[in-house]
Amino acid sequence: QVQLVESGGGLVQAGGSLRLSCAASGTIFSLNTMGWYRQAPGKQRELVAAITSGGSIGGSTNYADSVKGRFTISRDNAKNTVYLQMNSLKPEDTAVYYCNHKNYDYRTTYVYWGQGTQVTVSS
């Protein structure tokens, strides 16, 4: 099992910045991905950004087109923590942001979710 604790959400004006953090604890596989998804009212949950475990060379990243150039995902493997730096925020970024962790072994993917943190961007 993996437990995820998120922090850093809040209310910000358009053009502002926020930094989300998610600390994972429990059984962390060496091969894993951590990421952020979001869900706005009336919409499906969507991937925002993800980063693989990467080992000593660092993880590879993946971003939704809507956040490329504005958001940066990073991780501290020693702390099992993933960060999402969100700059140039827009009202359409308003959503509940969920931390996601996937553990991989040779045949199964184990998926875990955080409780979600609200991000509200005012115009």
PDB file of N, CA, C and O in Angstrom, residues 17-88:
ATOM      1  N   SER A  17       1.125  32.084  -9.178  1.00  0.00           N
ATOM      2  CA  SER A  17       1.791  30.790  -9.092  1.00  0.00           C
ATOM      3  C   SER A  17       1.388  30.049  -7.820  1.00  0.00           C
ATOM      4  O   SER A  17       1.039  30.667  -6.812  1.00  0.00           O
ATOM      5  N   LEU A  18       1.426  28.751  -7.911  1.00  0.00           N
ATOM      6  CA  LEU A  18       1.248  27.869  -6.766  1.00  0.00           C
ATOM      7  C   LEU A  18       2.183  26.679  -6.931  1.00  0.00           C
ATOM      8  O   LEU A  18       2.536  26.305  -8.055  1.00  0.00           O
ATOM      9  N   ARG A  19       2.548  26.076  -5.792  1.00  0.00           N
ATOM     10  CA  ARG A  19       3.358  24.868  -5.822  1.00  0.00           C
ATOM     11  C   ARG A  19       2.654  23.789  -5.019  1.00  0.00           C
ATOM     12  O   ARG A  19       2.385  23.986  -3.829  1.00  0.00           O
ATOM     13  N   LEU A  20       2.377  22.681  -5.670  1.00  0.00           N
ATOM     14  CA  LEU A  20       1.767  21.538  -5.002  1.00  0.00           C
ATOM     15  C   LEU A  20       2.849  20.534  -4.628  1.00  0.00           C
ATOM     16  O   LEU A  20       3.824  20.358  -5.360  1.00  0.00           O
ATOM     17  N   SER A  21       2.651  19.882  -3.486  1.00  0.00           N
ATOM     18  CA  SER A  21       3.556  18.832  -3.039  1.00  0.00           C
ATOM     19  C   SER A  21       2.746  17.585  -2.717  1.00  0.00           C
ATOM     20  O   SER A  21       1.595  17.680  -2.288  1.00  0.00           O
ATOM     21  N   CYS A  22       3.364  16.435  -2.907  1.00  0.00           N
ATOM     22  CA  CYS A  22       2.716  15.167  -2.576  1.00  0.00           C
ATOM     23  C   CYS A  22       3.783  14.221  -2.045  1.00  0.00           C
ATOM     24  O   CYS A  22       4.725  13.880  -2.772  1.00  0.00           O
ATOM     25  N   ALA A  23       3.629  13.832  -0.794  1.00  0.00           N
ATOM     26  CA  ALA A  23       4.574  12.916  -0.167  1.00  0.00           C
ATOM     27  C   ALA A  23       3.984  11.511  -0.133  1.00  0.00           C
ATOM     28  O   ALA A  23       2.842  11.331   0.318  1.00  0.00           O
ATOM     29  N   ALA A  24       4.752  10.556  -0.610  1.00  0.00           N
ATOM     30  CA  ALA A  24       4.319   9.158  -0.623  1.00  0.00           C
ATOM     31  C   ALA A  24       5.007   8.397   0.495  1.00  0.00           C
ATOM     32  O   ALA A  24       6.181   8.626   0.792  1.00  0.00           O
ATOM     33  N   SER A  25       4.261   7.493   1.102  1.00  0.00           N
ATOM     34  CA  SER A  25       4.830   6.609   2.118  1.00  0.00           C
ATOM     35  C   SER A  25       4.245   5.220   1.926  1.00  0.00           C
ATOM     36  O   SER A  25       3.221   5.038   1.278  1.00  0.00           O
ATOM     37  N   GLY A  26       4.929   4.238   2.516  1.00  0.00           N
ATOM     38  CA  GLY A  26       4.482   2.857   2.357  1.00  0.00           C
ATOM     39  C   GLY A  26       5.449   2.084   1.479  1.00  0.00           C
ATOM     40  O   GLY A  26       6.651   2.332   1.503  1.00  0.00           O
ATOM     41  N   THR A  27       4.908   1.201   0.666  1.00  0.00           N
ATOM     42  CA  THR A  27       5.734   0.338  -0.175  1.00  0.00           C
ATOM     43  C   THR A  27       5.926   0.982  -1.545  1.00  0.00           C
ATOM     44  O   THR A  27       5.023   0.963  -2.375  1.00  0.00           O
ATOM     45  N   ILE A  28       7.098   1.539  -1.735  1.00  0.00           N
ATOM     46  CA  ILE A  28       7.428   2.222  -2.984  1.00  0.00           C
ATOM     47  C   ILE A  28       8.327   1.322  -3.815  1.00  0.00           C
ATOM     48  O   ILE A  28       9.441   1.006  -3.391  1.00  0.00           O
ATOM     49  N   PHE A  29       7.877   0.925  -4.996  1.00  0.00           N
ATOM     50  CA  PHE A  29       8.691   0.104  -5.871  1.00  0.00           C
ATOM     51  C   PHE A  29       9.768   0.959  -6.524  1.00  0.00           C
ATOM     52  O   PHE A  29       9.586   2.173  -6.716  1.00  0.00           O
ATOM     53  N   SER A  30      10.873   0.332  -6.909  1.00  0.00           N
ATOM     54  CA  SER A  30      11.951   1.068  -7.566  1.00  0.00           C
ATOM     55  C   SER A  30      11.503   1.625  -8.917  1.00  0.00           C
ATOM     56  O   SER A  30      11.947   2.687  -9.344  1.00  0.00           O
ATOM     57  N   LEU A  31      10.596   0.913  -9.581  1.00  0.00           N
ATOM     58  CA  LEU A  31      10.031   1.386 -10.844  1.00  0.00           C
ATOM     59  C   LEU A  31       8.649   1.939 -10.569  1.00  0.00           C
ATOM     60  O   LEU A  31       7.717   1.207 -10.213  1.00  0.00           O
ATOM     61  N   ASN A  32       8.531   3.253 -10.684  1.00  0.00           N
ATOM     62  CA  ASN A  32       7.241   3.863 -10.376  1.00  0.00           C
ATOM     63  C   ASN A  32       7.088   5.173 -11.129  1.00  0.00           C
ATOM     64  O   ASN A  32       8.053   5.705 -11.690  1.00  0.00           O
ATOM     65  N   THR A  33       5.889   5.662 -11.152  1.00  0.00           N
ATOM     66  CA  THR A  33       5.578   6.969 -11.717  1.00  0.00           C
ATOM     67  C   THR A  33       4.761   7.748 -10.702  1.00  0.00           C
ATOM     68  O   THR A  33       3.869   7.200 -10.066  1.00  0.00           O
ATOM     69  N   MET A  34       5.080   9.011 -10.564  1.00  0.00           N
ATOM     70  CA  MET A  34       4.263   9.904  -9.747  1.00  0.00           C
ATOM     71  C   MET A  34       3.728  11.013 -10.652  1.00  0.00           C
ATOM     72  O   MET A  34       4.402  11.441 -11.591  1.00  0.00           O
ATOM     73  N   GLY A  35       2.538  11.468 -10.350  1.00  0.00           N
ATOM     74  CA  GLY A  35       1.966  12.477 -11.223  1.00  0.00           C
ATOM     75  C   GLY A  35       0.825  13.222 -10.586  1.00  0.00           C
ATOM     76  O   GLY A  35       0.461  12.975  -9.429  1.00  0.00           O
ATOM     77  N   TRP A  36       0.286  14.142 -11.363  1.00  0.00           N
ATOM     78  CA  TRP A  36      -0.847  14.958 -10.944  1.00  0.00           C
ATOM     79  C   TRP A  36      -1.935  14.882 -12.009  1.00  0.00           C
ATOM     80  O   TRP A  36      -1.661  15.001 -13.207  1.00  0.00           O
ATOM     81  N   TYR A  37      -3.134  14.685 -11.528  1.00  0.00           N
ATOM     82  CA  TYR A  37      -4.329  14.752 -12.358  1.00  0.00           C
ATOM     83  C   TYR A  37      -5.205  15.866 -11.798  1.00  0.00           C
ATOM     84  O   TYR A  37      -5.029  16.288 -10.653  1.00  0.00           O
ATOM     85  N   ARG A  38      -6.160  16.310 -12.597  1.00  0.00           N
ATOM     86  CA  ARG A  38      -7.104  17.300 -12.094  1.00  0.00           C
ATOM     87  C   ARG A  38      -8.497  17.018 -12.617  1.00  0.00           C
ATOM     88  O   ARG A  38      -8.664  16.414 -13.669  1.00  0.00           O
ATOM     89  N   GLN A  39      -9.456  17.493 -11.850  1.00  0.00           N
ATOM     90  CA  GLN A  39     -10.852  17.322 -12.241  1.00  0.00           C
ATOM     91  C   GLN A  39     -11.623  18.586 -11.921  1.00  0.00           C
ATOM     92  O   GLN A  39     -11.722  18.982 -10.752  1.00  0.00           O
ATOM     93  N   ALA A  40     -12.122  19.207 -12.962  1.00  0.00           N
ATOM     94  CA  ALA A  40     -12.959  20.395 -12.809  1.00  0.00           C
ATOM     95  C   ALA A  40     -14.419  19.960 -12.724  1.00  0.00           C
ATOM     96  O   ALA A  40     -14.774  18.872 -13.190  1.00  0.00           O
ATOM     97  N   PRO A  41     -15.283  20.789 -12.167  1.00  0.00           N
ATOM     98  CA  PRO A  41     -16.705  20.426 -12.049  1.00  0.00           C
ATOM     99  C   PRO A  41     -17.308  20.076 -13.405  1.00  0.00           C
ATOM    100  O   PRO A  41     -17.144  20.815 -14.385  1.00  0.00           O
ATOM    101  N   GLY A  42     -17.975  18.942 -13.470  1.00  0.00           N
ATOM    102  CA  GLY A  42     -18.629  18.524 -14.696  1.00  0.00           C
ATOM    103  C   GLY A  42     -17.712  17.957 -15.750  1.00  0.00           C
ATOM    104  O   GLY A  42     -18.158  17.661 -16.866  1.00  0.00           O
ATOM    105  N   LYS A  43     -16.442  17.799 -15.421  1.00  0.00           N
ATOM    106  CA  LYS A  43     -15.488  17.279 -16.399  1.00  0.00           C
ATOM    107  C   LYS A  43     -14.828  16.011 -15.879  1.00  0.00           C
ATOM    108  O   LYS A  43     -14.847  15.717 -14.686  1.00  0.00           O
ATOM    109  N   GLN A  44     -14.231  15.268 -16.811  1.00  0.00           N
ATOM    110  CA  GLN A  44     -13.513  14.062 -16.425  1.00  0.00           C
ATOM    111  C   GLN A  44     -12.151  14.414 -15.839  1.00  0.00           C
ATOM    112  O   GLN A  44     -11.579  15.469 -16.137  1.00  0.00           O
ATOM    113  N   ARG A  45     -11.673  13.513 -15.026  1.00  0.00           N
ATOM    114  CA  ARG A  45     -10.323  13.676 -14.498  1.00  0.00           C
ATOM    115  C   ARG A  45      -9.319  13.536 -15.640  1.00  0.00           C
ATOM    116  O   ARG A  45      -9.448  12.634 -16.483  1.00  0.00           O
ATOM    117  N   GLU A  46      -8.326  14.430 -15.654  1.00  0.00           N
ATOM    118  CA  GLU A  46      -7.349  14.413 -16.735  1.00  0.00           C
ATOM    119  C   GLU A  46      -5.935  14.495 -16.186  1.00  0.00           C
ATOM    120  O   GLU A  46      -5.694  15.084 -15.123  1.00  0.00           O
ATOM    121  N   LEU A  47      -5.007  13.932 -16.945  1.00  0.00           N
ATOM    122  CA  LEU A  47      -3.605  13.992 -16.571  1.00  0.00           C
ATOM    123  C   LEU A  47      -3.095  15.415 -16.751  1.00  0.00           C
ATOM    124  O   LEU A  47      -3.339  16.058 -17.784  1.00  0.00           O
ATOM    125  N   VAL A  48      -2.374  15.901 -15.756  1.00  0.00           N
ATOM    126  CA  VAL A  48      -1.713  17.195 -15.850  1.00  0.00           C
ATOM    127  C   VAL A  48      -0.237  16.986 -16.178  1.00  0.00           C
ATOM    128  O   VAL A  48       0.293  17.551 -17.137  1.00  0.00           O
ATOM    129  N   ALA A  49       0.433  16.175 -15.362  1.00  0.00           N
ATOM    130  CA  ALA A  49       1.858  15.915 -15.568  1.00  0.00           C
ATOM    131  C   ALA A  49       2.245  14.663 -14.800  1.00  0.00           C
ATOM    132  O   ALA A  49       1.623  14.341 -13.784  1.00  0.00           O
ATOM    133  N   ALA A  50       3.278  13.984 -15.282  1.00  0.00           N
ATOM    134  CA  ALA A  50       3.766  12.790 -14.609  1.00  0.00           C
ATOM    135  C   ALA A  50       5.265  12.701 -14.789  1.00  0.00           C
ATOM    136  O   ALA A  50       5.823  13.253 -15.755  1.00  0.00           O
ATOM    137  N   ILE A  51       5.905  11.995 -13.858  1.00  0.00           N
ATOM    138  CA  ILE A  51       7.352  11.833 -13.907  1.00  0.00           C
ATOM    139  C   ILE A  51       7.693  10.434 -13.430  1.00  0.00           C
ATOM    140  O   ILE A  51       7.166   9.960 -12.418  1.00  0.00           O
ATOM    141  N   THR A  52       8.580   9.771 -14.155  1.00  0.00           N
ATOM    142  CA  THR A  52       8.966   8.417 -13.776  1.00  0.00           C
ATOM    143  C   THR A  52      10.057   8.441 -12.711  1.00  0.00           C
ATOM    144  O   THR A  52      10.656   9.484 -12.436  1.00  0.00           O
ATOM    145  N   SER A  53      10.315   7.269 -12.149  1.00  0.00           N
ATOM    146  CA  SER A  53      11.315   7.189 -11.093  1.00  0.00           C
ATOM    147  C   SER A  53      12.706   7.505 -11.618  1.00  0.00           C
ATOM    148  O   SER A  53      13.463   8.232 -10.983  1.00  0.00           O
ATOM    149  N   GLY A  54      13.078   6.984 -12.762  1.00  0.00           N
ATOM    150  CA  GLY A  54      14.256   7.441 -13.465  1.00  0.00           C
ATOM    151  C   GLY A  54      15.593   7.025 -12.921  1.00  0.00           C
ATOM    152  O   GLY A  54      16.605   7.134 -13.607  1.00  0.00           O
ATOM    153  N   GLY A  55      15.678   6.623 -11.671  1.00  0.00           N
ATOM    154  CA  GLY A  55      16.965   6.246 -11.119  1.00  0.00           C
ATOM    155  C   GLY A  55      17.922   7.418 -11.021  1.00  0.00           C
ATOM    156  O   GLY A  55      17.508   8.565 -10.830  1.00  0.00           O
ATOM    157  N   SER A  56      19.211   7.146 -11.180  1.00  0.00           N
ATOM    158  CA  SER A  56      20.232   8.168 -10.986  1.00  0.00           C
ATOM    159  C   SER A  56      20.237   9.224 -12.076  1.00  0.00           C
ATOM    160  O   SER A  56      20.761  10.315 -11.888  1.00  0.00           O
ATOM    161  N   ILE A  57      19.630   8.940 -13.235  1.00  0.00           N
ATOM    162  CA  ILE A  57      19.651   9.911 -14.327  1.00  0.00           C
ATOM    163  C   ILE A  57      18.435  10.806 -14.307  1.00  0.00           C
ATOM    164  O   ILE A  57      18.289  11.695 -15.133  1.00  0.00           O
ATOM    165  N   GLY A  58      17.553  10.604 -13.373  1.00  0.00           N
ATOM    166  CA  GLY A  58      16.364  11.451 -13.310  1.00  0.00           C
ATOM    167  C   GLY A  58      15.228  10.886 -14.112  1.00  0.00           C
ATOM    168  O   GLY A  58      15.432  10.103 -15.035  1.00  0.00           O
ATOM    169  N   GLY A  59      14.030  11.286 -13.755  1.00  0.00           N
ATOM    170  CA  GLY A  59      12.850  10.740 -14.404  1.00  0.00           C
ATOM    171  C   GLY A  59      12.481  11.466 -15.673  1.00  0.00           C
ATOM    172  O   GLY A  59      12.815  12.635 -15.862  1.00  0.00           O
ATOM    173  N   SER A  60      11.780  10.771 -16.552  1.00  0.00           N
ATOM    174  CA  SER A  60      11.234  11.400 -17.749  1.00  0.00           C
ATOM    175  C   SER A  60       9.872  11.972 -17.394  1.00  0.00           C
ATOM    176  O   SER A  60       9.180  11.462 -16.514  1.00  0.00           O
ATOM    177  N   THR A  61       9.496  13.034 -18.104  1.00  0.00           N
ATOM    178  CA  THR A  61       8.272  13.748 -17.778  1.00  0.00           C
ATOM    179  C   THR A  61       7.289  13.744 -18.934  1.00  0.00           C
ATOM    180  O   THR A  61       7.665  13.573 -20.094  1.00  0.00           O
ATOM    181  N   ASN A  62       6.048  13.957 -18.596  1.00  0.00           N
ATOM    182  CA  ASN A  62       4.970  14.017 -19.574  1.00  0.00           C
ATOM    183  C   ASN A  62       4.002  15.088 -19.107  1.00  0.00           C
ATOM    184  O   ASN A  62       3.646  15.112 -17.921  1.00  0.00           O
ATOM    185  N   TYR A  63       3.577  15.959 -20.024  1.00  0.00           N
ATOM    186  CA  TYR A  63       2.680  17.054 -19.673  1.00  0.00           C
ATOM    187  C   TYR A  63       1.469  17.093 -20.599  1.00  0.00           C
ATOM    188  O   TYR A  63       1.563  16.769 -21.786  1.00  0.00           O
ATOM    189  N   ALA A  64       0.357  17.525 -20.048  1.00  0.00           N
ATOM    190  CA  ALA A  64      -0.788  17.848 -20.892  1.00  0.00           C
ATOM    191  C   ALA A  64      -0.438  19.076 -21.738  1.00  0.00           C
ATOM    192  O   ALA A  64       0.272  19.974 -21.269  1.00  0.00           O
ATOM    193  N   ASP A  65      -0.940  19.116 -22.956  1.00  0.00           N
ATOM    194  CA  ASP A  65      -0.627  20.242 -23.838  1.00  0.00           C
ATOM    195  C   ASP A  65      -1.041  21.577 -23.217  1.00  0.00           C
ATOM    196  O   ASP A  65      -0.380  22.599 -23.412  1.00  0.00           O
ATOM    197  N   SER A  66      -2.113  21.562 -22.450  1.00  0.00           N
ATOM    198  CA  SER A  66      -2.657  22.798 -21.897  1.00  0.00           C
ATOM    199  C   SER A  66      -1.766  23.428 -20.836  1.00  0.00           C
ATOM    200  O   SER A  66      -1.948  24.602 -20.496  1.00  0.00           O
ATOM    201  N   VAL A  67      -0.806  22.671 -20.298  1.00  0.00           N
ATOM    202  CA  VAL A  67       0.041  23.210 -19.233  1.00  0.00           C
ATOM    203  C   VAL A  67       1.510  23.304 -19.633  1.00  0.00           C
ATOM    204  O   VAL A  67       2.327  23.815 -18.866  1.00  0.00           O
ATOM    205  N   LYS A  68       1.851  22.822 -20.807  1.00  0.00           N
ATOM    206  CA  LYS A  68       3.250  22.872 -21.244  1.00  0.00           C
ATOM    207  C   LYS A  68       3.749  24.310 -21.266  1.00  0.00           C
ATOM    208  O   LYS A  68       3.083  25.210 -21.748  1.00  0.00           O
ATOM    209  N   GLY A  69       4.940  24.494 -20.724  1.00  0.00           N
ATOM    210  CA  GLY A  69       5.530  25.821 -20.672  1.00  0.00           C
ATOM    211  C   GLY A  69       5.115  26.630 -19.457  1.00  0.00           C
ATOM    212  O   GLY A  69       5.708  27.680 -19.181  1.00  0.00           O
ATOM    213  N   ARG A  70       4.107  26.162 -18.725  1.00  0.00           N
ATOM    214  CA  ARG A  70       3.641  26.884 -17.534  1.00  0.00           C
ATOM    215  C   ARG A  70       3.853  26.075 -16.255  1.00  0.00           C
ATOM    216  O   ARG A  70       4.124  26.645 -15.193  1.00  0.00           O
ATOM    217  N   PHE A  71       3.688  24.772 -16.343  1.00  0.00           N
ATOM    218  CA  PHE A  71       3.824  23.893 -15.178  1.00  0.00           C
ATOM    219  C   PHE A  71       5.104  23.079 -15.298  1.00  0.00           C
ATOM    220  O   PHE A  71       5.517  22.701 -16.399  1.00  0.00           O
ATOM    221  N   THR A  72       5.705  22.794 -14.144  1.00  0.00           N
ATOM    222  CA  THR A  72       6.896  21.950 -14.105  1.00  0.00           C
ATOM    223  C   THR A  72       6.729  20.911 -13.009  1.00  0.00           C
ATOM    224  O   THR A  72       6.448  21.256 -11.853  1.00  0.00           O
ATOM    225  N   ILE A  73       6.901  19.652 -13.368  1.00  0.00           N
ATOM    226  CA  ILE A  73       6.844  18.575 -12.388  1.00  0.00           C
ATOM    227  C   ILE A  73       8.260  18.141 -12.057  1.00  0.00           C
ATOM    228  O   ILE A  73       9.136  18.105 -12.927  1.00  0.00           O
ATOM    229  N   SER A  74       8.494  17.844 -10.788  1.00  0.00           N
ATOM    230  CA  SER A  74       9.798  17.364 -10.341  1.00  0.00           C
ATOM    231  C   SER A  74       9.578  16.421  -9.170  1.00  0.00           C
ATOM    232  O   SER A  74       8.473  16.347  -8.613  1.00  0.00           O
ATOM    233  N   ARG A  75      10.635  15.713  -8.801  1.00  0.00           N
ATOM    234  CA  ARG A  75      10.505  14.794  -7.676  1.00  0.00           C
ATOM    235  C   ARG A  75      11.812  14.695  -6.926  1.00  0.00           C
ATOM    236  O   ARG A  75      12.892  14.900  -7.478  1.00  0.00           O
ATOM    237  N   ASP A  76      11.675  14.383  -5.650  1.00  0.00           N
ATOM    238  CA  ASP A  76      12.807  14.116  -4.774  1.00  0.00           C
ATOM    239  C   ASP A  76      12.674  12.665  -4.352  1.00  0.00           C
ATOM    240  O   ASP A  76      11.853  12.349  -3.487  1.00  0.00           O
ATOM    241  N   ASN A  77      13.448  11.798  -4.965  1.00  0.00           N
ATOM    242  CA  ASN A  77      13.310  10.365  -4.691  1.00  0.00           C
ATOM    243  C   ASN A  77      13.693  10.020  -3.252  1.00  0.00           C
ATOM    244  O   ASN A  77      13.139   9.078  -2.678  1.00  0.00           O
ATOM    245  N   ALA A  78      14.616  10.758  -2.675  1.00  0.00           N
ATOM    246  CA  ALA A  78      15.019  10.493  -1.290  1.00  0.00           C
ATOM    247  C   ALA A  78      13.860  10.735  -0.329  1.00  0.00           C
ATOM    248  O   ALA A  78      13.766  10.102   0.721  1.00  0.00           O
ATOM    249  N   LYS A  79      12.978  11.662  -0.701  1.00  0.00           N
ATOM    250  CA  LYS A  79      11.833  11.996   0.149  1.00  0.00           C
ATOM    251  C   LYS A  79      10.531  11.385  -0.375  1.00  0.00           C
ATOM    252  O   LYS A  79       9.476  11.594   0.217  1.00  0.00           O
ATOM    253  N   ASN A  80      10.609  10.671  -1.501  1.00  0.00           N
ATOM    254  CA  ASN A  80       9.395  10.119  -2.130  1.00  0.00           C
ATOM    255  C   ASN A  80       8.330  11.195  -2.298  1.00  0.00           C
ATOM    256  O   ASN A  80       7.141  10.984  -1.986  1.00  0.00           O
ATOM    257  N   THR A  81       8.764  12.338  -2.762  1.00  0.00           N
ATOM    258  CA  THR A  81       7.877  13.482  -2.895  1.00  0.00           C
ATOM    259  C   THR A  81       7.901  14.009  -4.325  1.00  0.00           C
ATOM    260  O   THR A  81       8.971  14.093  -4.937  1.00  0.00           O
ATOM    261  N   VAL A  82       6.730  14.359  -4.822  1.00  0.00           N
ATOM    262  CA  VAL A  82       6.611  14.955  -6.144  1.00  0.00           C
ATOM    263  C   VAL A  82       6.061  16.364  -5.991  1.00  0.00           C
ATOM    264  O   VAL A  82       5.246  16.638  -5.089  1.00  0.00           O
ATOM    265  N   TYR A  83       6.529  17.244  -6.848  1.00  0.00           N
ATOM    266  CA  TYR A  83       6.129  18.646  -6.807  1.00  0.00           C
ATOM    267  C   TYR A  83       5.536  19.061  -8.155  1.00  0.00           C
ATOM    268  O   TYR A  83       5.935  18.546  -9.198  1.00  0.00           O
ATOM    269  N   LEU A  84       4.616  20.001  -8.102  1.00  0.00           N
ATOM    270  CA  LEU A  84       4.094  20.591  -9.327  1.00  0.00           C
ATOM    271  C   LEU A  84       4.147  22.102  -9.158  1.00  0.00           C
ATOM    272  O   LEU A  84       3.387  22.674  -8.379  1.00  0.00           O
ATOM    273  N   GLN A  85       5.080  22.727  -9.866  1.00  0.00           N
ATOM    274  CA  GLN A  85       5.185  24.180  -9.866  1.00  0.00           C
ATOM    275  C   GLN A  85       4.281  24.712 -10.971  1.00  0.00           C
ATOM    276  O   GLN A  85       4.472  24.377 -12.145  1.00  0.00           O
ATOM    277  N   MET A  86       3.311  25.515 -10.589  1.00  0.00           N
ATOM    278  CA  MET A  86       2.331  26.030 -11.534  1.00  0.00           C
ATOM    279  C   MET A  86       2.495  27.537 -11.644  1.00  0.00           C
ATOM    280  O   MET A  86       2.284  28.267 -10.669  1.00  0.00           O
ATOM    281  N   ASN A  87       2.898  27.993 -12.817  1.00  0.00           N
ATOM    282  CA  ASN A  87       3.084  29.419 -13.087  1.00  0.00           C
ATOM    283  C   ASN A  87       2.074  29.880 -14.133  1.00  0.00           C
ATOM    284  O   ASN A  87       1.486  29.076 -14.849  1.00  0.00           O
ATOM    285  N   SER A  88       1.913  31.184 -14.210  1.00  0.00           N
ATOM    286  CA  SER A  88       1.008  31.779 -15.202  1.00  0.00           C
ATOM    287  C   SER A  88      -0.360  31.102 -15.166  1.00  0.00           C
ATOM    288  O   SER A  88      -0.925  30.730 -16.208  1.00  0.00           O
TER     289      SER A  88
END
